[in-house]
Amino acid sequence: MTEILSVTPLRPELQAELEARFTVHRLDQAEDRDAFLGAKGAAVRGLVTDGGQKIDEAFLARLPALEFLSCASAGYDGIDIAELKRRGIRMGNVSPALEDDVADTAILLLMAARRDLPRAHHHVTSGAWAEGSYPLQHSFTGGRLGIAGMGRIGQAVARRAEGFGKEIGYLARSDKPGAPGRRFADLAELAAWADDLIVCLPGGEETRHMISAEVMAALGPEGILVNVGRGSVVDEAALIAALTEGRLGAAGLDVFANEPKPDPALVTLPNVTCYPHHASGTVEARGAMARMALDNVLAYFDGRPLPHEVTL
Ligand code: DGY
């Protein structure tokens, strides 16, 4: 039977399906990972992992027969893509399975920040309401929304935002056929044009701190920054300074530089709405993600087109 290395297990019923079809080596259950890789690695042809695991060149070198990697998340910042490419290893991921829930969460965070939901909630629960009504807020419907990262998730955000009457601008190197709105090649220009900015960019060195002090300044004191991409994309020190000094209006954050212990100086700010990297945290999305991760492996080893292949 084809041998698979399981770095992070799928949901129990799908893991059972994987184990019924292949010989599966559970690295997550190994006491000595190094010895386990030494004993099992040579025959492994398939790898199932999530994209946060460190799958670097040295790790991949332990798997000389590897042909296919199934990434059970949308993000794959822990995986050495250049090395996969160099070795001709194909990869599937699960972006289509979570794009709707992540896009919903982006809108949720933007709307919560725009209408000041966390403080308004506290206004009710603390009894402060009896002392006076809550200050007027700004409308969510209408205005200009910038989207940094116009992949599947960015486009799902754009579809929703159009329903709220928003004008869309997006950052991309080239036009995205079928994507609504105006393309910007420069992030600071997009931020200056937009009222609010939703970040859907992947992590990694290429995007590190792309949301810089300059971008925040361009967004301005009324602007809202939402991040459903990766924490590393935002310069958090600059974000704390901009939010504290009123140079940026508010932020809605699903992802943080240091998870699961985000910087208290950031998350306790009154103009920050937080979610615990849980945009895909629904029964529906997580079920579909695990299913797609398994279906990618099955399709690869059956010689069928993958449900979702990443072009490396
Ligand atoms: C992903 O799949 O990359 C999302 O961030 C959920 O973890």
PDB file of C-alpha atoms and ligand atoms in Angstrom:
ATOM      1  CA  MET A   1       0.000   0.000   0.000  1.00  0.00           C
ATOM      2  CA  THR A   2       1.088   3.572  -0.690  1.00  0.00           C
ATOM      3  CA  GLU A   3       2.713   5.105   2.388  1.00  0.00           C
ATOM      4  CA  ILE A   4       1.528   8.426   3.768  1.00  0.00           C
ATOM      5  CA  LEU A   5       3.007  10.538   6.553  1.00  0.00           C
ATOM      6  CA  SER A   6       0.387  12.234   8.682  1.00  0.00           C
ATOM      7  CA  VAL A   7       1.857  15.309  10.406  1.00  0.00           C
ATOM      8  CA  THR A   8      -1.452  16.672  11.679  1.00  0.00           C
ATOM      9  CA  PRO A   9      -4.398  14.256  11.796  1.00  0.00           C
ATOM     10  CA  LEU A  10      -7.678  14.905  10.000  1.00  0.00           C
ATOM     11  CA  ARG A  11     -11.026  14.625  11.796  1.00  0.00           C
ATOM     12  CA  PRO A  12     -11.345  11.072  13.221  1.00  0.00           C
ATOM     13  CA  GLU A  13     -13.788   9.735  10.598  1.00  0.00           C
ATOM     14  CA  LEU A  14     -11.702  11.108   7.715  1.00  0.00           C
ATOM     15  CA  GLN A  15      -8.434  10.005   9.277  1.00  0.00           C
ATOM     16  CA  ALA A  16     -10.005   6.529   9.492  1.00  0.00           C
ATOM     17  CA  GLU A  17     -10.842   6.736   5.783  1.00  0.00           C
ATOM     18  CA  LEU A  18      -7.247   7.750   5.018  1.00  0.00           C
ATOM     19  CA  GLU A  19      -5.941   4.854   7.107  1.00  0.00           C
ATOM     20  CA  ALA A  20      -8.264   2.369   5.383  1.00  0.00           C
ATOM     21  CA  ARG A  21      -6.891   3.309   1.964  1.00  0.00           C
ATOM     22  CA  PHE A  22      -3.183   3.862   2.713  1.00  0.00           C
ATOM     23  CA  THR A  23      -0.472   2.808   5.149  1.00  0.00           C
ATOM     24  CA  VAL A  24      -0.408   5.905   7.340  1.00  0.00           C
ATOM     25  CA  HIS A  25       2.493   6.805   9.637  1.00  0.00           C
ATOM     26  CA  ARG A  26       1.366   9.134  12.440  1.00  0.00           C
ATOM     27  CA  LEU A  27       4.210  11.575  13.118  1.00  0.00           C
ATOM     28  CA  ASP A  28       1.971  13.377  15.627  1.00  0.00           C
ATOM     29  CA  GLN A  29       1.985  10.214  17.776  1.00  0.00           C
ATOM     30  CA  ALA A  30       5.727   9.523  17.517  1.00  0.00           C
ATOM     31  CA  GLU A  31       7.721   9.819  20.745  1.00  0.00           C
ATOM     32  CA  ASP A  32      10.978  10.441  18.909  1.00  0.00           C
ATOM     33  CA  ARG A  33      10.171  12.301  15.680  1.00  0.00           C
ATOM     34  CA  ASP A  34      13.721  12.080  14.373  1.00  0.00           C
ATOM     35  CA  ALA A  35      13.917   8.300  14.817  1.00  0.00           C
ATOM     36  CA  PHE A  36      10.394   7.922  13.391  1.00  0.00           C
ATOM     37  CA  LEU A  37      11.318   9.860  10.269  1.00  0.00           C
ATOM     38  CA  GLY A  38      14.513   7.806   9.971  1.00  0.00           C
ATOM     39  CA  ALA A  39      12.537   4.555  10.129  1.00  0.00           C
ATOM     40  CA  LYS A  40       9.526   5.487   7.986  1.00  0.00           C
ATOM     41  CA  GLY A  41      10.534   8.483   5.853  1.00  0.00           C
ATOM     42  CA  ALA A  42      12.216   6.726   2.912  1.00  0.00           C
ATOM     43  CA  ALA A  43       9.044   5.034   1.634  1.00  0.00           C
ATOM     44  CA  VAL A  44       6.650   7.949   2.166  1.00  0.00           C
ATOM     45  CA  ARG A  45       4.996   9.163  -1.068  1.00  0.00           C
ATOM     46  CA  GLY A  46       2.283  11.396   0.381  1.00  0.00           C
ATOM     47  CA  LEU A  47       2.218  13.939   3.217  1.00  0.00           C
ATOM     48  CA  VAL A  48      -0.814  15.335   5.037  1.00  0.00           C
ATOM     49  CA  THR A  49      -0.204  18.423   7.147  1.00  0.00           C
ATOM     50  CA  ASP A  50      -1.534  21.851   7.923  1.00  0.00           C
ATOM     51  CA  GLY A  51       0.297  24.847   6.556  1.00  0.00           C
ATOM     52  CA  GLY A  52       1.461  26.131   9.942  1.00  0.00           C
ATOM     53  CA  GLN A  53       3.783  23.137  10.460  1.00  0.00           C
ATOM     54  CA  LYS A  54       7.440  23.620   9.647  1.00  0.00           C
ATOM     55  CA  ILE A  55       7.938  21.624   6.467  1.00  0.00           C
ATOM     56  CA  ASP A  56      11.323  22.973   5.441  1.00  0.00           C
ATOM     57  CA  GLU A  57      14.081  21.689   3.189  1.00  0.00           C
ATOM     58  CA  ALA A  58      15.646  19.583   5.975  1.00  0.00           C
ATOM     59  CA  PHE A  59      12.288  17.965   6.777  1.00  0.00           C
ATOM     60  CA  LEU A  60      11.565  17.279   3.113  1.00  0.00           C
ATOM     61  CA  ALA A  61      15.039  15.725   2.730  1.00  0.00           C
ATOM     62  CA  ARG A  62      13.881  12.976   5.113  1.00  0.00           C
ATOM     63  CA  LEU A  63      11.185  12.077   2.557  1.00  0.00           C
ATOM     64  CA  PRO A  64      13.150  11.365  -0.648  1.00  0.00           C
ATOM     65  CA  ALA A  65      10.230   9.566  -2.374  1.00  0.00           C
ATOM     66  CA  LEU A  66       7.649  12.278  -1.619  1.00  0.00           C
ATOM     67  CA  GLU A  67       5.400  13.098  -4.598  1.00  0.00           C
ATOM     68  CA  PHE A  68       2.410  14.837  -3.097  1.00  0.00           C
ATOM     69  CA  LEU A  69       1.634  17.129  -0.168  1.00  0.00           C
ATOM     70  CA  SER A  70      -1.928  17.694   0.982  1.00  0.00           C
ATOM     71  CA  CYS A  71      -2.171  20.893   2.991  1.00  0.00           C
ATOM     72  CA  ALA A  72      -5.285  20.817   5.173  1.00  0.00           C
ATOM     73  CA  SER A  73      -5.430  24.610   5.557  1.00  0.00           C
ATOM     74  CA  ALA A  74      -5.621  27.509   3.134  1.00  0.00           C
ATOM     75  CA  GLY A  75      -2.393  29.092   4.379  1.00  0.00           C
ATOM     76  CA  TYR A  76       0.925  27.330   3.879  1.00  0.00           C
ATOM     77  CA  ASP A  77       3.447  29.738   5.370  1.00  0.00           C
ATOM     78  CA  GLY A  78       5.332  26.904   7.152  1.00  0.00           C
ATOM     79  CA  ILE A  79       5.934  24.984   3.930  1.00  0.00           C
ATOM     80  CA  ASP A  80       9.029  25.485   1.785  1.00  0.00           C
ATOM     81  CA  ILE A  81       7.288  26.008  -1.553  1.00  0.00           C
ATOM     82  CA  ALA A  82      10.553  26.633  -3.443  1.00  0.00           C
ATOM     83  CA  GLU A  83      11.820  23.210  -2.369  1.00  0.00           C
ATOM     84  CA  LEU A  84       8.561  21.499  -3.389  1.00  0.00           C
ATOM     85  CA  LYS A  85       8.874  23.165  -6.757  1.00  0.00           C
ATOM     86  CA  ARG A  86      12.521  22.221  -7.136  1.00  0.00           C
ATOM     87  CA  ARG A  87      11.705  18.585  -6.415  1.00  0.00           C
ATOM     88  CA  GLY A  88       8.570  18.523  -8.568  1.00  0.00           C
ATOM     89  CA  ILE A  89       6.327  17.668  -5.597  1.00  0.00           C
ATOM     90  CA  ARG A  90       2.700  18.634  -6.219  1.00  0.00           C
ATOM     91  CA  MET A  91       0.508  20.221  -3.559  1.00  0.00           C
ATOM     92  CA  GLY A  92      -3.204  20.585  -2.873  1.00  0.00           C
ATOM     93  CA  ASN A  93      -4.773  22.895  -0.323  1.00  0.00           C
ATOM     94  CA  VAL A  94      -8.316  23.618   0.866  1.00  0.00           C
ATOM     95  CA  SER A  95      -8.976  27.333   0.178  1.00  0.00           C
ATOM     96  CA  PRO A  96     -12.356  26.768  -1.540  1.00  0.00           C
ATOM     97  CA  ALA A  97     -13.646  24.980   1.574  1.00  0.00           C
ATOM     98  CA  LEU A  98     -13.251  28.002   3.844  1.00  0.00           C
ATOM     99  CA  GLU A  99     -13.468  31.072   1.608  1.00  0.00           C
ATOM    100  CA  ASP A 100     -17.093  31.842   2.512  1.00  0.00           C
ATOM    101  CA  ASP A 101     -16.598  31.638   6.272  1.00  0.00           C
ATOM    102  CA  VAL A 102     -13.400  33.682   6.163  1.00  0.00           C
ATOM    103  CA  ALA A 103     -15.067  36.324   3.965  1.00  0.00           C
ATOM    104  CA  ASP A 104     -18.058  36.414   6.318  1.00  0.00           C
ATOM    105  CA  THR A 105     -15.666  36.966   9.234  1.00  0.00           C
ATOM    106  CA  ALA A 106     -13.924  39.811   7.424  1.00  0.00           C
ATOM    107  CA  ILE A 107     -17.276  41.548   6.963  1.00  0.00           C
ATOM    108  CA  LEU A 108     -18.242  40.756  10.577  1.00  0.00           C
ATOM    109  CA  LEU A 109     -15.059  42.381  11.890  1.00  0.00           C
ATOM    110  CA  LEU A 110     -15.397  45.408   9.632  1.00  0.00           C
ATOM    111  CA  MET A 111     -19.012  45.932  10.576  1.00  0.00           C
ATOM    112  CA  ALA A 112     -18.282  45.442  14.297  1.00  0.00           C
ATOM    113  CA  ALA A 113     -15.458  47.970  14.118  1.00  0.00           C
ATOM    114  CA  ARG A 114     -17.466  50.470  12.046  1.00  0.00           C
ATOM    115  CA  ARG A 115     -20.439  50.355  14.462  1.00  0.00           C
ATOM    116  CA  ASP A 116     -18.188  50.126  17.555  1.00  0.00           C
ATOM    117  CA  LEU A 117     -19.797  46.861  18.666  1.00  0.00           C
ATOM    118  CA  PRO A 118     -17.392  45.847  21.500  1.00  0.00           C
ATOM    119  CA  ARG A 119     -17.722  49.206  23.280  1.00  0.00           C
ATOM    120  CA  ALA A 120     -21.456  49.391  22.605  1.00  0.00           C
ATOM    121  CA  HIS A 121     -21.854  45.898  24.082  1.00  0.00           C
ATOM    122  CA  HIS A 122     -19.981  47.063  27.177  1.00  0.00           C
ATOM    123  CA  HIS A 123     -22.162  50.176  27.297  1.00  0.00           C
ATOM    124  CA  VAL A 124     -25.188  47.887  27.723  1.00  0.00           C
ATOM    125  CA  THR A 125     -23.666  45.267  30.055  1.00  0.00           C
ATOM    126  CA  SER A 126     -21.949  47.809  32.340  1.00  0.00           C
ATOM    127  CA  GLY A 127     -25.154  49.758  32.952  1.00  0.00           C
ATOM    128  CA  ALA A 128     -23.643  52.909  31.393  1.00  0.00           C
ATOM    129  CA  TRP A 129     -26.635  53.100  29.041  1.00  0.00           C
ATOM    130  CA  ALA A 130     -28.797  54.355  31.927  1.00  0.00           C
ATOM    131  CA  GLU A 131     -26.429  57.342  32.200  1.00  0.00           C
ATOM    132  CA  GLY A 132     -26.833  58.375  28.567  1.00  0.00           C
ATOM    133  CA  SER A 133     -27.313  57.093  25.043  1.00  0.00           C
ATOM    134  CA  TYR A 134     -24.463  55.818  22.921  1.00  0.00           C
ATOM    135  CA  PRO A 135     -22.656  58.216  20.524  1.00  0.00           C
ATOM    136  CA  LEU A 136     -23.688  58.177  16.867  1.00  0.00           C
ATOM    137  CA  GLN A 137     -21.637  55.927  14.610  1.00  0.00           C
ATOM    138  CA  HIS A 138     -20.973  55.939  10.861  1.00  0.00           C
ATOM    139  CA  SER A 139     -22.952  53.866   8.341  1.00  0.00           C
ATOM    140  CA  PHE A 140     -21.525  50.571   7.168  1.00  0.00           C
ATOM    141  CA  THR A 141     -23.328  50.553   3.832  1.00  0.00           C
ATOM    142  CA  GLY A 142     -21.620  52.424   1.005  1.00  0.00           C
ATOM    143  CA  GLY A 143     -18.143  53.923   0.882  1.00  0.00           C
ATOM    144  CA  ARG A 144     -14.922  52.534  -0.553  1.00  0.00           C
ATOM    145  CA  LEU A 145     -13.394  49.239   0.459  1.00  0.00           C
ATOM    146  CA  GLY A 146      -9.797  48.306  -0.324  1.00  0.00           C
ATOM    147  CA  ILE A 147      -8.905  44.613  -0.464  1.00  0.00           C
ATOM    148  CA  ALA A 148      -5.264  43.594  -0.206  1.00  0.00           C
ATOM    149  CA  GLY A 149      -5.000  40.086  -1.620  1.00  0.00           C
ATOM    150  CA  MET A 150      -7.534  39.296  -4.339  1.00  0.00           C
ATOM    151  CA  GLY A 151      -7.341  35.509  -4.332  1.00  0.00           C
ATOM    152  CA  ARG A 152     -10.363  33.322  -3.617  1.00  0.00           C
ATOM    153  CA  ILE A 153     -10.964  34.862  -0.174  1.00  0.00           C
ATOM    154  CA  GLY A 154     -10.470  38.447  -1.358  1.00  0.00           C
ATOM    155  CA  GLN A 155     -12.948  37.862  -4.182  1.00  0.00           C
ATOM    156  CA  ALA A 156     -15.469  36.335  -1.756  1.00  0.00           C
ATOM    157  CA  VAL A 157     -15.099  39.485   0.393  1.00  0.00           C
ATOM    158  CA  ALA A 158     -15.635  41.670  -2.697  1.00  0.00           C
ATOM    159  CA  ARG A 159     -18.878  39.851  -3.594  1.00  0.00           C
ATOM    160  CA  ARG A 160     -20.239  40.488  -0.119  1.00  0.00           C
ATOM    161  CA  ALA A 161     -19.068  44.103  -0.037  1.00  0.00           C
ATOM    162  CA  GLU A 162     -20.796  44.813  -3.348  1.00  0.00           C
ATOM    163  CA  GLY A 163     -24.042  43.742  -1.667  1.00  0.00           C
ATOM    164  CA  PHE A 164     -23.441  46.519   0.869  1.00  0.00           C
ATOM    165  CA  GLY A 165     -23.102  49.079  -1.904  1.00  0.00           C
ATOM    166  CA  LYS A 166     -19.376  49.461  -1.479  1.00  0.00           C
ATOM    167  CA  GLU A 167     -17.038  50.556  -4.238  1.00  0.00           C
ATOM    168  CA  ILE A 168     -14.164  48.066  -4.455  1.00  0.00           C
ATOM    169  CA  GLY A 169     -10.477  48.677  -5.013  1.00  0.00           C
ATOM    170  CA  TYR A 170      -7.947  45.858  -4.818  1.00  0.00           C
ATOM    171  CA  LEU A 171      -4.240  45.294  -4.777  1.00  0.00           C
ATOM    172  CA  ALA A 172      -2.918  42.978  -7.468  1.00  0.00           C
ATOM    173  CA  ARG A 173       0.041  42.786  -9.835  1.00  0.00           C
ATOM    174  CA  SER A 174      -2.255  42.193 -12.803  1.00  0.00           C
ATOM    175  CA  ASP A 175      -5.972  42.516 -13.523  1.00  0.00           C
ATOM    176  CA  LYS A 176      -8.094  39.722 -12.077  1.00  0.00           C
ATOM    177  CA  PRO A 177     -10.551  38.686 -14.767  1.00  0.00           C
ATOM    178  CA  GLY A 178     -14.056  38.793 -13.335  1.00  0.00           C
ATOM    179  CA  ALA A 179     -13.025  40.612 -10.133  1.00  0.00           C
ATOM    180  CA  PRO A 180     -15.134  43.677  -9.407  1.00  0.00           C
ATOM    181  CA  GLY A 181     -13.632  47.102  -8.860  1.00  0.00           C
ATOM    182  CA  ARG A 182     -10.500  49.000  -9.642  1.00  0.00           C
ATOM    183  CA  ARG A 183      -6.997  47.533  -9.469  1.00  0.00           C
ATOM    184  CA  PHE A 184      -4.161  49.288  -7.669  1.00  0.00           C
ATOM    185  CA  ALA A 185      -0.537  48.266  -8.042  1.00  0.00           C
ATOM    186  CA  ASP A 186       0.534  50.243  -4.972  1.00  0.00           C
ATOM    187  CA  LEU A 187      -0.725  49.425  -1.479  1.00  0.00           C
ATOM    188  CA  ALA A 188      -0.340  52.935  -0.021  1.00  0.00           C
ATOM    189  CA  GLU A 189      -2.302  54.345  -3.000  1.00  0.00           C
ATOM    190  CA  LEU A 190      -5.053  51.786  -2.409  1.00  0.00           C
ATOM    191  CA  ALA A 191      -5.140  52.683   1.307  1.00  0.00           C
ATOM    192  CA  ALA A 192      -5.328  56.408   0.499  1.00  0.00           C
ATOM    193  CA  TRP A 193      -8.233  55.797  -1.918  1.00  0.00           C
ATOM    194  CA  ALA A 194     -10.149  53.466   0.436  1.00  0.00           C
ATOM    195  CA  ASP A 195     -12.151  54.228   3.566  1.00  0.00           C
ATOM    196  CA  ASP A 196     -11.361  50.809   5.001  1.00  0.00           C
ATOM    197  CA  LEU A 197      -8.917  48.048   4.136  1.00  0.00           C
ATOM    198  CA  ILE A 198      -9.404  44.276   4.437  1.00  0.00           C
ATOM    199  CA  VAL A 199      -6.218  42.233   4.335  1.00  0.00           C
ATOM    200  CA  CYS A 200      -6.472  38.725   2.851  1.00  0.00           C
ATOM    201  CA  LEU A 201      -2.769  38.274   2.094  1.00  0.00           C
ATOM    202  CA  PRO A 202      -0.847  35.078   2.842  1.00  0.00           C
ATOM    203  CA  GLY A 203       2.010  35.039   5.351  1.00  0.00           C
ATOM    204  CA  GLY A 204       5.700  34.568   4.586  1.00  0.00           C
ATOM    205  CA  GLU A 205       8.715  36.780   3.961  1.00  0.00           C
ATOM    206  CA  GLU A 206       7.263  38.345   0.814  1.00  0.00           C
ATOM    207  CA  THR A 207       4.335  39.924   2.679  1.00  0.00           C
ATOM    208  CA  ARG A 208       5.975  40.539   6.073  1.00  0.00           C
ATOM    209  CA  HIS A 209       4.972  43.956   7.499  1.00  0.00           C
ATOM    210  CA  MET A 210       3.434  45.011   4.168  1.00  0.00           C
ATOM    211  CA  ILE A 211       0.803  46.808   6.233  1.00  0.00           C
ATOM    212  CA  SER A 212       3.306  49.403   7.386  1.00  0.00           C
ATOM    213  CA  ALA A 213       3.064  52.729   9.218  1.00  0.00           C
ATOM    214  CA  GLU A 214       2.850  54.377   5.775  1.00  0.00           C
ATOM    215  CA  VAL A 215      -0.164  52.266   4.762  1.00  0.00           C
ATOM    216  CA  MET A 216      -1.894  52.986   8.084  1.00  0.00           C
ATOM    217  CA  ALA A 217      -1.252  56.714   7.676  1.00  0.00           C
ATOM    218  CA  ALA A 218      -2.758  56.549   4.187  1.00  0.00           C
ATOM    219  CA  LEU A 219      -5.855  54.847   5.584  1.00  0.00           C
ATOM    220  CA  GLY A 220      -6.156  57.675   8.077  1.00  0.00           C
ATOM    221  CA  PRO A 221      -7.871  58.522  11.372  1.00  0.00           C
ATOM    222  CA  GLU A 222     -11.335  57.437  10.164  1.00  0.00           C
ATOM    223  CA  GLY A 223     -10.057  54.285   8.479  1.00  0.00           C
ATOM    224  CA  ILE A 224     -10.491  50.721   9.656  1.00  0.00           C
ATOM    225  CA  LEU A 225      -7.992  47.936   9.103  1.00  0.00           C
ATOM    226  CA  VAL A 226      -9.249  44.338   9.083  1.00  0.00           C
ATOM    227  CA  ASN A 227      -6.861  41.403   8.885  1.00  0.00           C
ATOM    228  CA  VAL A 228      -8.027  37.860   8.079  1.00  0.00           C
ATOM    229  CA  GLY A 229      -4.764  36.913   6.317  1.00  0.00           C
ATOM    230  CA  ARG A 230      -1.782  36.377   8.576  1.00  0.00           C
ATOM    231  CA  GLY A 231      -0.529  38.364  11.575  1.00  0.00           C
ATOM    232  CA  SER A 232       2.954  38.696  10.097  1.00  0.00           C
ATOM    233  CA  VAL A 233       1.583  40.886   7.289  1.00  0.00           C
ATOM    234  CA  VAL A 234       0.917  43.767   9.718  1.00  0.00           C
ATOM    235  CA  ASP A 235       3.618  45.748  11.509  1.00  0.00           C
ATOM    236  CA  GLU A 236       1.988  45.433  14.935  1.00  0.00           C
ATOM    237  CA  ALA A 237       4.225  47.983  16.681  1.00  0.00           C
ATOM    238  CA  ALA A 238       3.171  50.544  14.053  1.00  0.00           C
ATOM    239  CA  LEU A 239      -0.466  49.440  14.422  1.00  0.00           C
ATOM    240  CA  ILE A 240      -0.442  49.931  18.205  1.00  0.00           C
ATOM    241  CA  ALA A 241       1.101  53.394  17.775  1.00  0.00           C
ATOM    242  CA  ALA A 242      -1.358  54.411  15.024  1.00  0.00           C
ATOM    243  CA  LEU A 243      -4.419  53.225  16.975  1.00  0.00           C
ATOM    244  CA  THR A 244      -3.231  54.755  20.252  1.00  0.00           C
ATOM    245  CA  GLU A 245      -2.371  58.105  18.708  1.00  0.00           C
ATOM    246  CA  GLY A 246      -5.588  58.315  16.651  1.00  0.00           C
ATOM    247  CA  ARG A 247      -3.800  58.112  13.279  1.00  0.00           C
ATOM    248  CA  LEU A 248      -5.908  55.035  12.425  1.00  0.00           C
ATOM    249  CA  GLY A 249      -9.558  54.750  13.419  1.00  0.00           C
ATOM    250  CA  ALA A 250      -9.946  51.113  14.434  1.00  0.00           C
ATOM    251  CA  ALA A 251      -8.892  47.551  13.671  1.00  0.00           C
ATOM    252  CA  GLY A 252     -10.679  44.205  13.395  1.00  0.00           C
ATOM    253  CA  LEU A 253      -8.251  41.332  13.748  1.00  0.00           C
ATOM    254  CA  ASP A 254      -8.633  37.591  13.323  1.00  0.00           C
ATOM    255  CA  VAL A 255      -4.882  36.995  13.130  1.00  0.00           C
ATOM    256  CA  PHE A 256      -1.946  38.210  15.199  1.00  0.00           C
ATOM    257  CA  ALA A 257       1.830  38.168  15.071  1.00  0.00           C
ATOM    258  CA  ASN A 258       2.056  36.058  18.211  1.00  0.00           C
ATOM    259  CA  GLU A 259      -0.667  33.419  18.387  1.00  0.00           C
ATOM    260  CA  PRO A 260      -2.191  32.283  20.680  1.00  0.00           C
ATOM    261  CA  LYS A 261      -0.705  34.932  22.954  1.00  0.00           C
ATOM    262  CA  PRO A 262      -1.223  38.197  21.075  1.00  0.00           C
ATOM    263  CA  ASP A 263       0.363  41.383  22.342  1.00  0.00           C
ATOM    264  CA  PRO A 264      -1.796  42.663  25.265  1.00  0.00           C
ATOM    265  CA  ALA A 265      -0.909  46.234  24.274  1.00  0.00           C
ATOM    266  CA  LEU A 266      -2.780  45.610  21.018  1.00  0.00           C
ATOM    267  CA  VAL A 267      -5.746  43.473  22.019  1.00  0.00           C
ATOM    268  CA  THR A 268      -6.760  45.607  25.016  1.00  0.00           C
ATOM    269  CA  LEU A 269      -7.047  48.802  22.971  1.00  0.00           C
ATOM    270  CA  PRO A 270     -10.644  50.063  22.988  1.00  0.00           C
ATOM    271  CA  ASN A 271     -10.711  50.465  19.206  1.00  0.00           C
ATOM    272  CA  VAL A 272      -9.681  46.876  18.446  1.00  0.00           C
ATOM    273  CA  THR A 273     -12.163  44.048  17.800  1.00  0.00           C
ATOM    274  CA  CYS A 274     -10.598  40.611  18.099  1.00  0.00           C
ATOM    275  CA  TYR A 275     -11.380  37.091  16.940  1.00  0.00           C
ATOM    276  CA  PRO A 276      -9.089  34.175  17.916  1.00  0.00           C
ATOM    277  CA  HIS A 277      -7.857  33.120  14.413  1.00  0.00           C
ATOM    278  CA  HIS A 278     -11.190  31.447  14.013  1.00  0.00           C
ATOM    279  CA  ALA A 279     -12.489  32.762  10.702  1.00  0.00           C
ATOM    280  CA  SER A 280     -12.726  29.193   9.412  1.00  0.00           C
ATOM    281  CA  GLY A 281     -13.825  27.921  12.822  1.00  0.00           C
ATOM    282  CA  THR A 282     -17.237  26.573  11.868  1.00  0.00           C
ATOM    283  CA  VAL A 283     -18.473  23.012  11.820  1.00  0.00           C
ATOM    284  CA  GLU A 284     -19.191  23.432   8.118  1.00  0.00           C
ATOM    285  CA  ALA A 285     -15.845  24.881   7.043  1.00  0.00           C
ATOM    286  CA  ARG A 286     -13.689  22.601   9.176  1.00  0.00           C
ATOM    287  CA  GLY A 287     -15.607  19.558   7.945  1.00  0.00           C
ATOM    288  CA  ALA A 288     -15.255  20.638   4.330  1.00  0.00           C
ATOM    289  CA  MET A 289     -11.544  21.426   4.810  1.00  0.00           C
ATOM    290  CA  ALA A 290     -10.768  17.968   6.180  1.00  0.00           C
ATOM    291  CA  ARG A 291     -12.848  16.360   3.414  1.00  0.00           C
ATOM    292  CA  MET A 292     -10.998  18.309   0.723  1.00  0.00           C
ATOM    293  CA  ALA A 293      -7.591  17.484   2.253  1.00  0.00           C
ATOM    294  CA  LEU A 294      -8.497  13.789   2.060  1.00  0.00           C
ATOM    295  CA  ASP A 295     -10.046  14.067  -1.406  1.00  0.00           C
ATOM    296  CA  ASN A 296      -6.878  15.748  -2.688  1.00  0.00           C
ATOM    297  CA  VAL A 297      -4.793  12.747  -1.543  1.00  0.00           C
ATOM    298  CA  LEU A 298      -7.265  10.230  -2.961  1.00  0.00           C
ATOM    299  CA  ALA A 299      -7.434  12.058  -6.293  1.00  0.00           C
ATOM    300  CA  TYR A 300      -3.652  12.328  -6.592  1.00  0.00           C
ATOM    301  CA  PHE A 301      -3.007   8.653  -5.952  1.00  0.00           C
ATOM    302  CA  ASP A 302      -5.933   7.590  -8.158  1.00  0.00           C
ATOM    303  CA  GLY A 303      -4.521   9.702 -10.994  1.00  0.00           C
ATOM    304  CA  ARG A 304      -7.549  12.039 -11.100  1.00  0.00           C
ATOM    305  CA  PRO A 305      -7.564  15.876 -11.204  1.00  0.00           C
ATOM    306  CA  LEU A 306      -7.334  17.290  -7.681  1.00  0.00           C
ATOM    307  CA  PRO A 307     -10.331  19.069  -6.119  1.00  0.00           C
ATOM    308  CA  HIS A 308      -7.906  21.940  -5.446  1.00  0.00           C
ATOM    309  CA  GLU A 309      -4.309  22.072  -6.576  1.00  0.00           C
ATOM    310  CA  VAL A 310      -1.960  24.931  -5.757  1.00  0.00           C
ATOM    311  CA  THR A 311       0.039  26.133  -8.733  1.00  0.00           C
ATOM    312  CA  LEU A 312       3.601  26.226  -7.410  1.00  0.00           C
TER     313      LEU A 312
HETATM  314  C1  DGY B   1      -6.166  28.636   7.081  1.00  0.00           C
HETATM  315  O1  DGY B   1      -6.707  27.588   6.727  1.00  0.00           O
HETATM  316  O2  DGY B   1      -5.064  28.959   6.670  1.00  0.00           O
HETATM  317  C2  DGY B   1      -6.898  29.531   8.008  1.00  0.00           C
HETATM  318  O3  DGY B   1      -6.118  30.556   8.485  1.00  0.00           O
HETATM  319  C3  DGY B   1      -7.482  28.752   9.147  1.00  0.00           C
HETATM  320  O4  DGY B   1      -6.505  28.369  10.025  1.00  0.00           O
END
